[in-house]
Tab-separated table of C-alpha atoms and ligand atoms in Angstrom:
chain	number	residue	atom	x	y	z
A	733	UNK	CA	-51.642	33.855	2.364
A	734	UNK	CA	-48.178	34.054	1.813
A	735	UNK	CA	-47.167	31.723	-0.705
A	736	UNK	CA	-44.815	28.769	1.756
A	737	UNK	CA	-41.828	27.316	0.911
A	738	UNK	CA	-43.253	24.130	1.831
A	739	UNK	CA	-46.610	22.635	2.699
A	740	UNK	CA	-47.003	19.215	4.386
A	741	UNK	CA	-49.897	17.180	3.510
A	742	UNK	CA	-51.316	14.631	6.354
A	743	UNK	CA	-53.253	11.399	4.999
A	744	UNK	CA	-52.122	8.213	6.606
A	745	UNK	CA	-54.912	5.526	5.690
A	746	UNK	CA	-56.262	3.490	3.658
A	747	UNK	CA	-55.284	2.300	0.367
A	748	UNK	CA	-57.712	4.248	-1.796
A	749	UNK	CA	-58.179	7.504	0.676
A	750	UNK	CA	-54.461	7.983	-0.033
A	751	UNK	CA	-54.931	6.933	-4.285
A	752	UNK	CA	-57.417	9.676	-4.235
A	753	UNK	CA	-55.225	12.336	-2.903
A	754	UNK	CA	-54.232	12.628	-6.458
A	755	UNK	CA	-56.424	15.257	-8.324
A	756	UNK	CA	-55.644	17.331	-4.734
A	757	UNK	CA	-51.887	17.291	-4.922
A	758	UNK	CA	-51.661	18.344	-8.745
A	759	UNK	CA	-53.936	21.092	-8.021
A	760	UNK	CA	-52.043	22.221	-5.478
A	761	UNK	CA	-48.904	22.147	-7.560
A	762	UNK	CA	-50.702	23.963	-10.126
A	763	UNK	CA	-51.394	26.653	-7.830
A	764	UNK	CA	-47.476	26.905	-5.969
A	765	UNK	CA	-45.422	25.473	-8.514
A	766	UNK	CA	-42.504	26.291	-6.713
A	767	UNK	CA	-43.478	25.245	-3.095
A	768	UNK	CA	-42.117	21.613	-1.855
A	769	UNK	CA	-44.870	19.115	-1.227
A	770	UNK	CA	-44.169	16.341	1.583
A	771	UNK	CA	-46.840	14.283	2.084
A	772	UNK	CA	-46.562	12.060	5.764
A	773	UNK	CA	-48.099	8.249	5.020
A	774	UNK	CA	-47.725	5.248	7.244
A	775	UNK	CA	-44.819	3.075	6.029
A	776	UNK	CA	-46.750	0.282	4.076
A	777	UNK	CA	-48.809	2.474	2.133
A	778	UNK	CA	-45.914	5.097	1.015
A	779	UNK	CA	-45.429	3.146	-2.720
A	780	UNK	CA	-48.761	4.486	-3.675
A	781	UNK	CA	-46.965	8.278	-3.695
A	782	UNK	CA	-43.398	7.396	-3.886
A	783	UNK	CA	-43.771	7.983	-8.151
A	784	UNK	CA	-46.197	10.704	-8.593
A	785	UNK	CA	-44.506	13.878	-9.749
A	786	UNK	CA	-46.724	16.044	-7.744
A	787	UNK	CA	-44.901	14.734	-4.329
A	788	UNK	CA	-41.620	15.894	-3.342
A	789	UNK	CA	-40.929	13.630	-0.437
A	790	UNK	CA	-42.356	10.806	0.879
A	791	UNK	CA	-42.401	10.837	5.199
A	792	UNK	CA	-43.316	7.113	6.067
A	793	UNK	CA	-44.937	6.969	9.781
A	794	UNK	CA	-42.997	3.559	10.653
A	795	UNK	CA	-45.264	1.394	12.480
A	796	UNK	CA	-45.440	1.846	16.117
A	797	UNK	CA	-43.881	4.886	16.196
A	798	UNK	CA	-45.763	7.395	18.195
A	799	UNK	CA	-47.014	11.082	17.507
A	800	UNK	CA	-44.194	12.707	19.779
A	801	UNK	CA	-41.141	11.417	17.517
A	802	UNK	CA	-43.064	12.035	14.518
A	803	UNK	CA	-43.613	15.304	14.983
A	804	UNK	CA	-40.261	15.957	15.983
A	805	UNK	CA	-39.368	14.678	12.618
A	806	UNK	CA	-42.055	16.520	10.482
A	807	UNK	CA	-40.936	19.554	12.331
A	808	UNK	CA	-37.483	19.135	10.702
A	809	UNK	CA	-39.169	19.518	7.614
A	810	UNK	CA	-40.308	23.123	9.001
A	811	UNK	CA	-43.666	23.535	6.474
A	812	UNK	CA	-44.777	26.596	6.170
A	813	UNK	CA	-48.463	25.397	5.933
A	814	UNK	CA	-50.436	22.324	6.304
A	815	UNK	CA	-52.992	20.391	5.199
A	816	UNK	CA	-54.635	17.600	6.708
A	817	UNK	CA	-56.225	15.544	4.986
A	818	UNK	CA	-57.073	12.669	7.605
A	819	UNK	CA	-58.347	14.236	10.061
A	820	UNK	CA	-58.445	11.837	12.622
A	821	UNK	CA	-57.142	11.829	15.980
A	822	UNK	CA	-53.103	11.092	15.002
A	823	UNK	CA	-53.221	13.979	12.901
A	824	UNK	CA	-54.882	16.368	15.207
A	825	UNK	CA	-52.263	15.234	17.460
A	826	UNK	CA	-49.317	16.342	15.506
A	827	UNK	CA	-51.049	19.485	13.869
A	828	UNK	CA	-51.440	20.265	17.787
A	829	UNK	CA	-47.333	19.672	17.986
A	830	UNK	CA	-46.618	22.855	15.245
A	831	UNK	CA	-48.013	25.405	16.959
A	832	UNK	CA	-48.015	28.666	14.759
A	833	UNK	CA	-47.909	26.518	11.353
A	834	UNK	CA	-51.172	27.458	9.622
A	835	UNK	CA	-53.283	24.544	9.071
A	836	UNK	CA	-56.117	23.810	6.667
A	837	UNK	CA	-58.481	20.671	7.466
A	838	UNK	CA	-60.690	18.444	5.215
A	839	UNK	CA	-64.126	17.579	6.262
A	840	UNK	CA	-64.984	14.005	5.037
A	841	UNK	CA	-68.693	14.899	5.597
A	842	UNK	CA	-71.065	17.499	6.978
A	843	UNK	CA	-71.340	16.585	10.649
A	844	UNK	CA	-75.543	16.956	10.830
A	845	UNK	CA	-74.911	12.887	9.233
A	846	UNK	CA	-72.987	11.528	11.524
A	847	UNK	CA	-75.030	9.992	14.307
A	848	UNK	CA	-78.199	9.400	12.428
A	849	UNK	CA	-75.983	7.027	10.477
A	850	UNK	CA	-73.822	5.863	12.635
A	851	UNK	CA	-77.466	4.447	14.037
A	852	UNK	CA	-79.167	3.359	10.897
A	853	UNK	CA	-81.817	5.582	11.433
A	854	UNK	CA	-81.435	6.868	7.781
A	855	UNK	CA	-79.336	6.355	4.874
A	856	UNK	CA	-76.372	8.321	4.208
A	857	UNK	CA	-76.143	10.519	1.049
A	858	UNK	CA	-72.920	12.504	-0.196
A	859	UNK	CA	-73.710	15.809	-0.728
A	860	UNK	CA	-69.901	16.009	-2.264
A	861	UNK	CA	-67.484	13.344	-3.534
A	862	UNK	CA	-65.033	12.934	-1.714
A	863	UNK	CA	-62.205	13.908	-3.876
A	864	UNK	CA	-64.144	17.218	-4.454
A	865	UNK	CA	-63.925	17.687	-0.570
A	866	UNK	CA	-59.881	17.255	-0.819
A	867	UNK	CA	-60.374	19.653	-3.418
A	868	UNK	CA	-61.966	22.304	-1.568
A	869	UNK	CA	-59.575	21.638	1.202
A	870	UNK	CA	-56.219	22.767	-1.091
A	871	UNK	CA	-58.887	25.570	-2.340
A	872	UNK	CA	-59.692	27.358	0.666
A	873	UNK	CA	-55.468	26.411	1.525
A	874	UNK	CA	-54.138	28.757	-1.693
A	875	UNK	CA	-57.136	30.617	-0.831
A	876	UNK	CA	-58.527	30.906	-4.329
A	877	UNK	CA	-60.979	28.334	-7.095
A	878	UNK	CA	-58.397	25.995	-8.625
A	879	UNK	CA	-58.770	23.670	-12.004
A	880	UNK	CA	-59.579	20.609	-10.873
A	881	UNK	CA	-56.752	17.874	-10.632
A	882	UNK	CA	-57.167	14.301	-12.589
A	883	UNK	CA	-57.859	10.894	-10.816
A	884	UNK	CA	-53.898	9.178	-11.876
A	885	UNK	CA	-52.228	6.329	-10.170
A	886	UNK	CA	-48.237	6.884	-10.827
A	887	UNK	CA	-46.688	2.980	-11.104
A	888	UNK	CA	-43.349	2.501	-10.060
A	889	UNK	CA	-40.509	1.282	-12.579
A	890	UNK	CA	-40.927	-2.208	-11.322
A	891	UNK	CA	-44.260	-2.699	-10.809
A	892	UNK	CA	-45.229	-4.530	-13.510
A	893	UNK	CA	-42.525	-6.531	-14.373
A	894	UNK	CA	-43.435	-7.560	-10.246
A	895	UNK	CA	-46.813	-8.243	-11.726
A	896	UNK	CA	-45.634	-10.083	-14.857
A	897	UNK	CA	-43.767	-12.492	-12.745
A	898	UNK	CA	-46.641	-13.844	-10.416
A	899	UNK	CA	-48.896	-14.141	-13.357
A	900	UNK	CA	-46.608	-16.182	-15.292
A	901	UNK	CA	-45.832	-18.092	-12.648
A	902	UNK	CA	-50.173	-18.901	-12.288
A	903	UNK	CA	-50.314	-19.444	-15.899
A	904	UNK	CA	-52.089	-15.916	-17.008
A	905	UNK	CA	-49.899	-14.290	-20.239
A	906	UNK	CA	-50.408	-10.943	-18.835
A	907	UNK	CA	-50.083	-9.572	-23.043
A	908	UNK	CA	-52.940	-11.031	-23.550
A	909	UNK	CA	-56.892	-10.273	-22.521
A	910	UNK	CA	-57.199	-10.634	-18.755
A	911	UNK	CA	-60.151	-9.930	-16.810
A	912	UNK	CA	-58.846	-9.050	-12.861
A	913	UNK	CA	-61.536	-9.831	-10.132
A	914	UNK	CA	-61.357	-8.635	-6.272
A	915	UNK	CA	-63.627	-9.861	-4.535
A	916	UNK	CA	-62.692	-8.670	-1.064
A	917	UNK	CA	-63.586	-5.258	1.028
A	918	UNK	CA	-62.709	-4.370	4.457
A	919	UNK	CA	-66.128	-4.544	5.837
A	920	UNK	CA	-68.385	-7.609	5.171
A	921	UNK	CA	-71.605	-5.317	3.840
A	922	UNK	CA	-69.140	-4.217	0.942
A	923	UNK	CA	-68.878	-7.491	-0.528
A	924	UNK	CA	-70.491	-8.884	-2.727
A	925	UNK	CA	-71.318	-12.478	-2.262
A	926	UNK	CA	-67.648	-14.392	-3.492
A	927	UNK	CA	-69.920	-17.160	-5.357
A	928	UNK	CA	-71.149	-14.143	-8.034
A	929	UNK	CA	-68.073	-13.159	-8.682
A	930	UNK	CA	-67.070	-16.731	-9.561
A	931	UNK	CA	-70.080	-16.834	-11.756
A	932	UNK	CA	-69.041	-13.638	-13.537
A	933	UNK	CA	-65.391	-15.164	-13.598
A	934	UNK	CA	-67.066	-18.311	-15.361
A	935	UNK	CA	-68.511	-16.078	-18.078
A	936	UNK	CA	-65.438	-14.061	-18.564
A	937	UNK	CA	-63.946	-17.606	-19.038
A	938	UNK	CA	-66.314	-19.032	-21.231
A	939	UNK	CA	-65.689	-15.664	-23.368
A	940	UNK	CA	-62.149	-16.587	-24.101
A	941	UNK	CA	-60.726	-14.199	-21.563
A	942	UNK	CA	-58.382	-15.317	-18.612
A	943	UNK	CA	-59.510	-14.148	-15.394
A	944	UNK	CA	-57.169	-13.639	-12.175
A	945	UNK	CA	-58.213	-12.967	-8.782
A	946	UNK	CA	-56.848	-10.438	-6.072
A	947	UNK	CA	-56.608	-9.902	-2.878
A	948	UNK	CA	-55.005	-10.007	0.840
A	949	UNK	CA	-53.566	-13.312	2.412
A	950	UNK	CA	-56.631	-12.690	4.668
A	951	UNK	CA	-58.895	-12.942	1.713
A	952	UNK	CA	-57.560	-15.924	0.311
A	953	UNK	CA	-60.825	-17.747	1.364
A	954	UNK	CA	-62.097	-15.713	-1.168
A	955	UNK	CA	-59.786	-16.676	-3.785
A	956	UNK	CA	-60.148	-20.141	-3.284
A	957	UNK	CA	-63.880	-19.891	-3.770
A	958	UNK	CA	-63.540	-18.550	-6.410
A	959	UNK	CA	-60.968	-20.588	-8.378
A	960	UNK	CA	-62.478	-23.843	-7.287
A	961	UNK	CA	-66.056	-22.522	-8.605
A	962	UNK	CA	-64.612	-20.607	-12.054
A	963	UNK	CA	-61.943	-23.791	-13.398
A	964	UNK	CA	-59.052	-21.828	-14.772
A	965	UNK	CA	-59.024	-18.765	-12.694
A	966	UNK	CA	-56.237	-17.919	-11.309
A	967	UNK	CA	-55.497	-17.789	-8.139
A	968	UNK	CA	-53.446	-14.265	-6.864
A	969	UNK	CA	-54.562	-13.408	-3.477
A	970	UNK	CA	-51.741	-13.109	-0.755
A	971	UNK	CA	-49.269	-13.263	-3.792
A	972	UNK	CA	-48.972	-9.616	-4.626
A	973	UNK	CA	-47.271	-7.066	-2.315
A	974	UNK	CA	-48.549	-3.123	-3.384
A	975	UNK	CA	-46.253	-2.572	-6.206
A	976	UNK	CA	-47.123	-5.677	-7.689
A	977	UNK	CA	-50.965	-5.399	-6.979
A	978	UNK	CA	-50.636	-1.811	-9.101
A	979	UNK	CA	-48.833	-3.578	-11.643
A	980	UNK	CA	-51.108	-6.543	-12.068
A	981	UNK	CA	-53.862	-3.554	-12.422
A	982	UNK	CA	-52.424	-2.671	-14.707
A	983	UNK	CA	-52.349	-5.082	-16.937
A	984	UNK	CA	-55.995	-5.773	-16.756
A	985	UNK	CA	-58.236	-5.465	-19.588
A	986	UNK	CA	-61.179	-4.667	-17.456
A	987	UNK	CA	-61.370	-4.982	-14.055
A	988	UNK	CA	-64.205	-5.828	-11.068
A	989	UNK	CA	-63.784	-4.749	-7.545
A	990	UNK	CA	-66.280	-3.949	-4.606
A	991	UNK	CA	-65.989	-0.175	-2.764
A	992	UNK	CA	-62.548	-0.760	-1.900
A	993	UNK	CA	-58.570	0.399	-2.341
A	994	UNK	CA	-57.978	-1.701	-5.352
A	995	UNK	CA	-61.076	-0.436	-7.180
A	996	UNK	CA	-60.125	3.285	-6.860
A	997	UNK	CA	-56.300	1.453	-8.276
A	998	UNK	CA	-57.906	0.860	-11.200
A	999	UNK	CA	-59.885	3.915	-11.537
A	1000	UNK	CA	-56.883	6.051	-11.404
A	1001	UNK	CA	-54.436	3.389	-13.441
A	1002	UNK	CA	-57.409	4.115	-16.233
A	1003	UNK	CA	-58.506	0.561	-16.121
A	1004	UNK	CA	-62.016	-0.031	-17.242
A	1005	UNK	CA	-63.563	-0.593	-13.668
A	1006	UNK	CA	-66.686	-2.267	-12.494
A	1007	UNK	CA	-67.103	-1.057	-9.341
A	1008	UNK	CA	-69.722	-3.280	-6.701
A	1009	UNK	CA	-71.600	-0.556	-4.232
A	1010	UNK	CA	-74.050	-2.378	-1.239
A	1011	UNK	CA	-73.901	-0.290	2.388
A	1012	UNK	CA	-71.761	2.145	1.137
A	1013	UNK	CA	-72.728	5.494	-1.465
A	1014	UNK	CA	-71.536	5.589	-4.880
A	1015	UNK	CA	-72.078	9.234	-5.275
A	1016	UNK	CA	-68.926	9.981	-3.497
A	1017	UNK	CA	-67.211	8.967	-6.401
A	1018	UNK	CA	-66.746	9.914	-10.050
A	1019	UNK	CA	-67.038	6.662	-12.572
A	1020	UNK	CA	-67.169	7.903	-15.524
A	1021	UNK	CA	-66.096	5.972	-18.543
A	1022	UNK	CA	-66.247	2.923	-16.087
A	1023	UNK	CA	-69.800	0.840	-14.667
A	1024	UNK	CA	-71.139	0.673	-11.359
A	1025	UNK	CA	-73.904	-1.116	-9.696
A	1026	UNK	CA	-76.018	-0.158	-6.585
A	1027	UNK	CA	-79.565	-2.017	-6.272
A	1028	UNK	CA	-80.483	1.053	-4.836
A	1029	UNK	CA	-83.014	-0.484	-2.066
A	1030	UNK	CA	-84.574	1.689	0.521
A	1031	UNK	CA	-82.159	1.335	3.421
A	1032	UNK	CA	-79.121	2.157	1.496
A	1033	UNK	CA	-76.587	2.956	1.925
A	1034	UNK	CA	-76.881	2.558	5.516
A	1035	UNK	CA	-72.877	3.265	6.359
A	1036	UNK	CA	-69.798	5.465	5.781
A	1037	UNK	CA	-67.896	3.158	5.356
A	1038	UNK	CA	-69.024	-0.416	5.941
A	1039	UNK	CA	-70.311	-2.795	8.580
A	1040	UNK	CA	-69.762	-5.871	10.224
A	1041	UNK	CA	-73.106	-7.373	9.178
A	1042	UNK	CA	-76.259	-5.701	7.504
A	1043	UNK	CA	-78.543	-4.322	10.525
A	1044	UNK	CA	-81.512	-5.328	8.855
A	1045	UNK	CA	-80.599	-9.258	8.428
A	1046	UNK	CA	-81.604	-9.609	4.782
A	1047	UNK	CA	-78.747	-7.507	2.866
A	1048	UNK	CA	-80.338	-6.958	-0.233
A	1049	UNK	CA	-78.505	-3.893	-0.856
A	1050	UNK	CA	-75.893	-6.761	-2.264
A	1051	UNK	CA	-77.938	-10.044	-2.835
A	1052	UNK	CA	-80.452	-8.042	-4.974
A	1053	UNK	CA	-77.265	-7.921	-7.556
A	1054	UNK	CA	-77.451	-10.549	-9.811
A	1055	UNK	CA	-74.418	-11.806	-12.073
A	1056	UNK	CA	-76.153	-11.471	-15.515
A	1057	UNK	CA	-76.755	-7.730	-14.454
A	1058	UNK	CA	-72.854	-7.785	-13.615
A	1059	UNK	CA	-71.856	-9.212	-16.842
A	1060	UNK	CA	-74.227	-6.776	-18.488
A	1061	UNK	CA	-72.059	-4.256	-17.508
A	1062	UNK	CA	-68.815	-5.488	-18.073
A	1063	UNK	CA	-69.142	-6.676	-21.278
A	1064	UNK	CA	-69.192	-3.155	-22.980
A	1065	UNK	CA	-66.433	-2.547	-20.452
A	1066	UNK	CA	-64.403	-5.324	-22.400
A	1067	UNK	CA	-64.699	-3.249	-25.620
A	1068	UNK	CA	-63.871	0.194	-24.026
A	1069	UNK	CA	-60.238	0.243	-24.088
A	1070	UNK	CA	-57.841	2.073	-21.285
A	1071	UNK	CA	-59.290	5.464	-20.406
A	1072	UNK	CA	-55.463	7.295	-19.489
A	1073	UNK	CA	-52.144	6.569	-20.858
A	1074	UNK	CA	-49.975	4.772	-18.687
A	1075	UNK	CA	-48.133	6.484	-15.835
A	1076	UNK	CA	-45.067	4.389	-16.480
B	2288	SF4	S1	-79.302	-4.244	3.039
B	2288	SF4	FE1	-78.427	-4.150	5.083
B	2288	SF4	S2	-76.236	-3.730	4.788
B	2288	SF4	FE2	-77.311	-3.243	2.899
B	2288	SF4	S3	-77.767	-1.081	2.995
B	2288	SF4	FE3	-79.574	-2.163	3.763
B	2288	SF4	S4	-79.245	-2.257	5.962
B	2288	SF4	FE4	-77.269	-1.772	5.060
């Protein structure tokens, strides 16, 4: 095709689909260097793009506004192509409202896996990661193989100074070794029980490290667990807004998350990452250079993207993860050392 002027790029939702638009959106800079890339985000989520040089302009979805004004507004921006990666209802809704803009669509996942699934009758296996399948969406876009684009998390000026502020104020001297734990997920099958992640915070501890924990003001449960159980943990969930939760990412020597936005943070802010896997599949993700555990028992994963409670009442996929095999794989994690420069 004709190379555009401008190409809008869809992806609303959630914290680390939109972090792992990154590799897609320098590729397909690479490829038009001198087309304008405007990626449409809902409003809460539009810091994670607002710094990275690959975007042009941020269009923040305000919440509640419907897909009839937005499109009126992305129309203003008249792309000449675009590509949607979300591809959910709202943004078959407004590729339906530009009629006569071409429009290229990712595929999260071949369709033969959805109801099979979706019912538990098997497990689900990737055939692709997932930022590979953004990949081949901007591929078949420019209509040509591209070099693939890196996994980068762009901070913003502020962010860690946000950061630096909350940890002084919990008693964590964010220059020195610091340990970041997150023990929450969106869906209960992707977390891993909050009592082993205060036992790996009480080794961390006991190591000489200081440990913080993250979250949502809906996960401070969580938190609380976990600072009562690991004495001199501190405390962070509810008190960082996104900025600061990039910054305090940041700052982390190594850093422990289940499948979840703040654990592909870290991954792209080249943190050393532990990443947690139960119901969900690992292989849709690159971690190289980081750890990741999966018991890998015969009914997982069993989701896309979660559940509400394991379908087969025991949930071994998590409890089969013990902390020593946890701190087994953080420790050499401790020694690695930042995989990417900092973005800021
Ligand atoms: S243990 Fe339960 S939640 Fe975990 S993968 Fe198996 S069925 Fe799913």
């Amino acid at each position: 095709m004709n190379v555009p002027d401008s190409v809008l790029v869809l992806r609303f939702s959630a914290v680390g689909d939109v972090v792992l638009t990154a590799p897609a959106l320098e590729a397909l800079r690479l490829a038009w260097p001198g087309t304008r890339i405007v990626v449409a985000v809902k409003e809460r989520l539009a810091h994670l793009l607002r710094h990275n040089p690959n975007v042009d302009e941020v269009l923040e979805l305000r919440r509640g506004e419907g897909p009839v004004s937005f499109a009126r507004r992305l129309r203003q921006k008249r792309p000449g192509a675009v590509l949607d990666l979300h591809n959910k209802i709202r943004s078959k809704l407004l590729r339906w409202q530009m009629p006569g803009v071409r429009s290229v669509v990712w595929r999260k996942r071949d369709f033969r896996d959805t109801l099979p699934v979706k019912l538990a009758l098997r497990p689900y296996r990737a055939s692709m990661r997932f930022t590979d399948r953004y990949h081949a969406a901007v591929e078949e876009l420019v209509g040509r193989p591209l070099p693939r684009g890196t996994l980068r998390y762009f901070l913003g000026p502020d962010d860690r100074e946000l950061a630096d502020g909350v940890l002084r104020a919990h008693r964590i001297d964010p220059g020195l070794p610091l340990v970041g734990i997150s023990p929450g997920a969106n869906w209960e099958t992707k977390r891993w029980p909050a009592e082993r992640f205060a036992a790996l915070a009480r080794r961390a501890l006991a190591a000489g490290l200081q440990v913080a924990v993250q979250g949502s003001e809906s996960e401070a449960p969580l938190g609380q667990l976990v600072a009562r159980e690991a004495p001199g943990a501190a405390d962070l969930t509810g008190k960082l807004d996104l900025p600061g939760l990039g910054g305090f990412i940041s700052r982390c020597t190594a850093f422990v998350a289940n499948d979840s936005g703040p654990m592909h943070m870290a991954r792209a802010l080249g943190v050393p990452t532990l990443a947690i896997f139960g119901s969900t599949d690992p292989a849709m993700f690159d971690f190289a250079g980081h750890a990741m555990l999966f018991a890998g028992v015969e009914c997982a994963p069993c989701s896309f993207f979660g559940r509400s409670r394991c379908p087969r009442g025991h949930f071994r996929c998590m409890l089969d993860l013990s902390e020593e095999r946890a701190w087994e794989a953080l420790a050499p994690l401790l020694r690695a050392g930042r995989r990417l420069p900092l973005s800021a």
